[in-house]
GROMACS .gro file of C-alpha atoms in nm:
model
  192
    1UNK     CA    1  -4.837   3.678  -1.768
    2UNK     CA    2  -4.900   3.426  -2.041
    3UNK     CA    3  -4.862   3.073  -1.913
    4UNK     CA    4  -4.679   2.945  -2.220
    5UNK     CA    5  -4.419   3.222  -2.203
    6UNK     CA    6  -4.292   3.105  -1.867
    7UNK     CA    7  -3.928   3.011  -1.846
    8UNK     CA    8  -3.982   2.641  -1.788
    9UNK     CA    9  -3.671   2.429  -1.763
   10UNK     CA   10  -3.738   2.058  -1.756
   11UNK     CA   11  -3.456   1.979  -1.513
   12UNK     CA   12  -3.572   2.243  -1.266
   13UNK     CA   13  -3.927   2.110  -1.271
   14UNK     CA   14  -3.807   1.751  -1.240
   15UNK     CA   15  -3.622   1.852  -0.923
   16UNK     CA   16  -3.937   2.024  -0.798
   17UNK     CA   17  -4.137   1.709  -0.876
   18UNK     CA   18  -3.897   1.493  -0.677
   19UNK     CA   19  -3.918   1.741  -0.389
   20UNK     CA   20  -4.298   1.737  -0.412
   21UNK     CA   21  -4.309   1.357  -0.404
   22UNK     CA   22  -4.081   1.352  -0.100
   23UNK     CA   23  -4.292   1.621   0.069
   24UNK     CA   24  -4.614   1.425   0.004
   25UNK     CA   25  -4.459   1.112   0.152
   26UNK     CA   26  -4.324   1.304   0.453
   27UNK     CA   27  -4.658   1.476   0.525
   28UNK     CA   28  -4.855   1.154   0.497
   29UNK     CA   29  -4.618   0.945   0.709
   30UNK     CA   30  -4.578   1.207   0.982
   31UNK     CA   31  -4.947   1.282   1.022
   32UNK     CA   32  -5.076   0.930   1.061
   33UNK     CA   33  -5.182   0.896   0.699
   34UNK     CA   34  -5.518   1.069   0.700
   35UNK     CA   35  -5.481   1.388   0.904
   36UNK     CA   36  -5.339   1.580   0.611
   37UNK     CA   37  -5.439   1.333   0.341
   38UNK     CA   38  -5.481   1.519   0.014
   39UNK     CA   39  -5.321   1.840   0.144
   40UNK     CA   40  -5.048   1.786  -0.107
   41UNK     CA   41  -4.898   1.970  -0.401
   42UNK     CA   42  -5.024   1.715  -0.655
   43UNK     CA   43  -5.332   1.913  -0.760
   44UNK     CA   44  -5.119   2.223  -0.803
   45UNK     CA   45  -4.870   2.024  -1.008
   46UNK     CA   46  -5.148   1.905  -1.234
   47UNK     CA   47  -5.285   2.252  -1.312
   48UNK     CA   48  -4.934   2.397  -1.330
   49UNK     CA   49  -4.821   2.129  -1.572
   50UNK     CA   50  -5.127   2.182  -1.786
   51UNK     CA   51  -5.079   2.557  -1.793
   52UNK     CA   52  -4.705   2.578  -1.838
   53UNK     CA   53  -4.571   2.282  -2.033
   54UNK     CA   54  -4.607   2.310  -2.407
   55UNK     CA   55  -4.568   1.933  -2.436
   56UNK     CA   56  -4.892   1.762  -2.341
   57UNK     CA   57  -4.696   1.449  -2.245
   58UNK     CA   58  -4.478   1.637  -1.996
   59UNK     CA   59  -4.781   1.823  -1.863
   60UNK     CA   60  -4.966   1.498  -1.794
   61UNK     CA   61  -4.667   1.273  -1.729
   62UNK     CA   62  -4.490   1.469  -1.455
   63UNK     CA   63  -4.787   1.486  -1.215
   64UNK     CA   64  -4.878   1.122  -1.285
   65UNK     CA   65  -4.519   1.011  -1.229
   66UNK     CA   66  -4.505   1.198  -0.899
   67UNK     CA   67  -4.840   1.054  -0.791
   68UNK     CA   68  -4.732   0.703  -0.885
   69UNK     CA   69  -4.390   0.717  -0.715
   70UNK     CA   70  -4.538   0.852  -0.394
   71UNK     CA   71  -4.829   0.603  -0.411
   72UNK     CA   72  -4.588   0.309  -0.441
   73UNK     CA   73  -4.375   0.427  -0.148
   74UNK     CA   74  -4.676   0.512   0.070
   75UNK     CA   75  -4.833   0.177  -0.019
   76UNK     CA   76  -4.526  -0.001   0.114
   77UNK     CA   77  -4.465   0.213   0.421
   78UNK     CA   78  -4.819   0.293   0.534
   79UNK     CA   79  -5.115   0.143   0.353
   80UNK     CA   80  -5.044  -0.209   0.222
   81UNK     CA   81  -4.706  -0.287   0.386
   82UNK     CA   82  -4.591  -0.441   0.061
   83UNK     CA   83  -4.485  -0.312  -0.277
   84UNK     CA   84  -4.795  -0.247  -0.486
   85UNK     CA   85  -4.740  -0.088  -0.825
   86UNK     CA   86  -5.108  -0.005  -0.858
   87UNK     CA   87  -5.394  -0.026  -0.609
   88UNK     CA   88  -5.748  -0.132  -0.702
   89UNK     CA   89  -5.931   0.147  -0.880
   90UNK     CA   90  -5.617   0.356  -0.935
   91UNK     CA   91  -5.733   0.442  -1.286
   92UNK     CA   92  -6.011   0.663  -1.148
   93UNK     CA   93  -5.765   0.869  -0.942
   94UNK     CA   94  -5.508   0.883  -1.221
   95UNK     CA   95  -5.780   0.967  -1.473
   96UNK     CA   96  -5.891   1.249  -1.245
   97UNK     CA   97  -5.536   1.387  -1.247
   98UNK     CA   98  -5.523   1.374  -1.626
   99UNK     CA   99  -5.847   1.575  -1.637
  100UNK     CA  100  -5.710   1.815  -1.375
  101UNK     CA  101  -5.403   1.874  -1.593
  102UNK     CA  102  -5.622   1.942  -1.893
  103UNK     CA  103  -5.825   2.183  -1.679
  104UNK     CA  104  -5.508   2.381  -1.609
  105UNK     CA  105  -5.431   2.379  -1.980
  106UNK     CA  106  -5.779   2.504  -2.073
  107UNK     CA  107  -5.846   2.752  -1.793
  108UNK     CA  108  -5.510   2.917  -1.731
  109UNK     CA  109  -5.434   3.112  -2.047
  110UNK     CA  110  -5.283   3.397  -1.848
  111UNK     CA  111  -5.139   3.351  -1.502
  112UNK     CA  112  -5.358   3.556  -1.273
  113UNK     CA  113  -5.484   3.487  -0.923
  114UNK     CA  114  -5.835   3.448  -1.064
  115UNK     CA  115  -5.739   3.194  -1.329
  116UNK     CA  116  -5.533   2.985  -1.085
  117UNK     CA  117  -5.812   2.990  -0.823
  118UNK     CA  118  -6.072   2.897  -1.085
  119UNK     CA  119  -5.858   2.609  -1.212
  120UNK     CA  120  -5.799   2.491  -0.854
  121UNK     CA  121  -6.171   2.487  -0.774
  122UNK     CA  122  -6.272   2.320  -1.102
  123UNK     CA  123  -5.994   2.061  -1.086
  124UNK     CA  124  -6.083   1.975  -0.725
  125UNK     CA  125  -6.446   1.924  -0.828
  126UNK     CA  126  -6.328   1.697  -1.110
  127UNK     CA  127  -6.114   1.498  -0.869
  128UNK     CA  128  -6.406   1.470  -0.626
  129UNK     CA  129  -6.647   1.334  -0.885
  130UNK     CA  130  -6.411   1.106  -1.080
  131UNK     CA  131  -6.210   0.955  -0.795
  132UNK     CA  132  -6.519   0.900  -0.579
  133UNK     CA  133  -6.698   0.741  -0.869
  134UNK     CA  134  -6.429   0.474  -0.847
  135UNK     CA  135  -6.477   0.434  -0.473
  136UNK     CA  136  -6.854   0.404  -0.516
  137UNK     CA  137  -6.838   0.164  -0.812
  138UNK     CA  138  -6.607  -0.062  -0.613
  139UNK     CA  139  -6.917  -0.149  -0.409
  140UNK     CA  140  -6.731  -0.255  -0.094
  141UNK     CA  141  -6.780   0.066   0.105
  142UNK     CA  142  -7.102   0.216  -0.030
  143UNK     CA  143  -7.406   0.048  -0.180
  144UNK     CA  144  -7.451   0.088  -0.554
  145UNK     CA  145  -7.757   0.307  -0.510
  146UNK     CA  146  -7.825   0.678  -0.548
  147UNK     CA  147  -7.807   0.709  -0.167
  148UNK     CA  148  -7.475   0.522  -0.166
  149UNK     CA  149  -7.334   0.762  -0.427
  150UNK     CA  150  -7.441   1.063  -0.218
  151UNK     CA  151  -7.293   0.907   0.099
  152UNK     CA  152  -6.965   0.850  -0.086
  153UNK     CA  153  -6.951   1.212  -0.204
  154UNK     CA  154  -7.036   1.350   0.140
  155UNK     CA  155  -6.773   1.131   0.310
  156UNK     CA  156  -6.510   1.267   0.070
  157UNK     CA  157  -6.575   1.636   0.143
  158UNK     CA  158  -6.301   1.671   0.411
  159UNK     CA  159  -6.046   1.510   0.179
  160UNK     CA  160  -6.149   1.728  -0.115
  161UNK     CA  161  -6.137   2.045   0.096
  162UNK     CA  162  -5.778   1.955   0.190
  163UNK     CA  163  -5.703   1.889  -0.178
  164UNK     CA  164  -5.843   2.233  -0.264
  165UNK     CA  165  -5.640   2.398   0.012
  166UNK     CA  166  -5.324   2.218  -0.100
  167UNK     CA  167  -5.387   2.306  -0.464
  168UNK     CA  168  -5.433   2.673  -0.376
  169UNK     CA  169  -5.132   2.697  -0.142
  170UNK     CA  170  -4.890   2.498  -0.356
  171UNK     CA  171  -5.032   2.652  -0.673
  172UNK     CA  172  -4.943   2.996  -0.538
  173UNK     CA  173  -4.590   2.868  -0.472
  174UNK     CA  174  -4.544   2.694  -0.809
  175UNK     CA  175  -4.689   2.972  -1.022
  176UNK     CA  176  -4.523   3.238  -0.806
  177UNK     CA  177  -4.179   3.077  -0.838
  178UNK     CA  178  -4.226   3.027  -1.212
  179UNK     CA  179  -4.327   3.390  -1.264
  180UNK     CA  180  -4.038   3.509  -1.047
  181UNK     CA  181  -3.785   3.293  -1.237
  182UNK     CA  182  -3.924   3.412  -1.568
  183UNK     CA  183  -3.900   3.776  -1.468
  184UNK     CA  184  -3.548   3.727  -1.329
  185UNK     CA  185  -3.432   3.553  -1.646
  186UNK     CA  186  -3.587   3.824  -1.863
  187UNK     CA  187  -3.435   4.111  -1.662
  188UNK     CA  188  -3.146   4.284  -1.838
  189UNK     CA  189  -2.805   4.216  -1.690
  190UNK     CA  190  -2.643   4.529  -1.551
  191UNK     CA  191  -2.269   4.580  -1.547
  192UNK     CA  192  -2.107   4.628  -1.210
   0.00000   0.00000   0.00000
């Protein structure tokens, strides 16, 4: 099914985005913060938005808005214990999500299992490189050497594997629901 022919209603996806933000907050708070860190629907939202929204601003804006809202709430409740609108180095993570959204836009021309899996793997790799570049360049955790860069990437593998798993699982849900809604809305109405 062509991604752009999906029956995408902005209000429906806004409700899904709110639900996704709440789910991310719930998972993170109820698992001690790091147990399921990154096993969230945000990666799936990014590739879904890129593939299915004709407006580039909605495609990029909805995942970033969800990420930001949940980051602010998690910052207050779990990480910083105060309201922080943006954490240090946020632009690397947010930049990674913009690139992930564009990956969905470029790689998912037709919604197939193969195209969604490919976009999930590529977008996770993008997130791994870009977000960890920010962690490494910060210089507080890893030395600014080639060895420090490698250590940073290796330390991130468990988080990125959870991001990949979350992107695949939630991607199946998002794309599956969208395809189902599109098929239901396109089905002829029968008289009873």
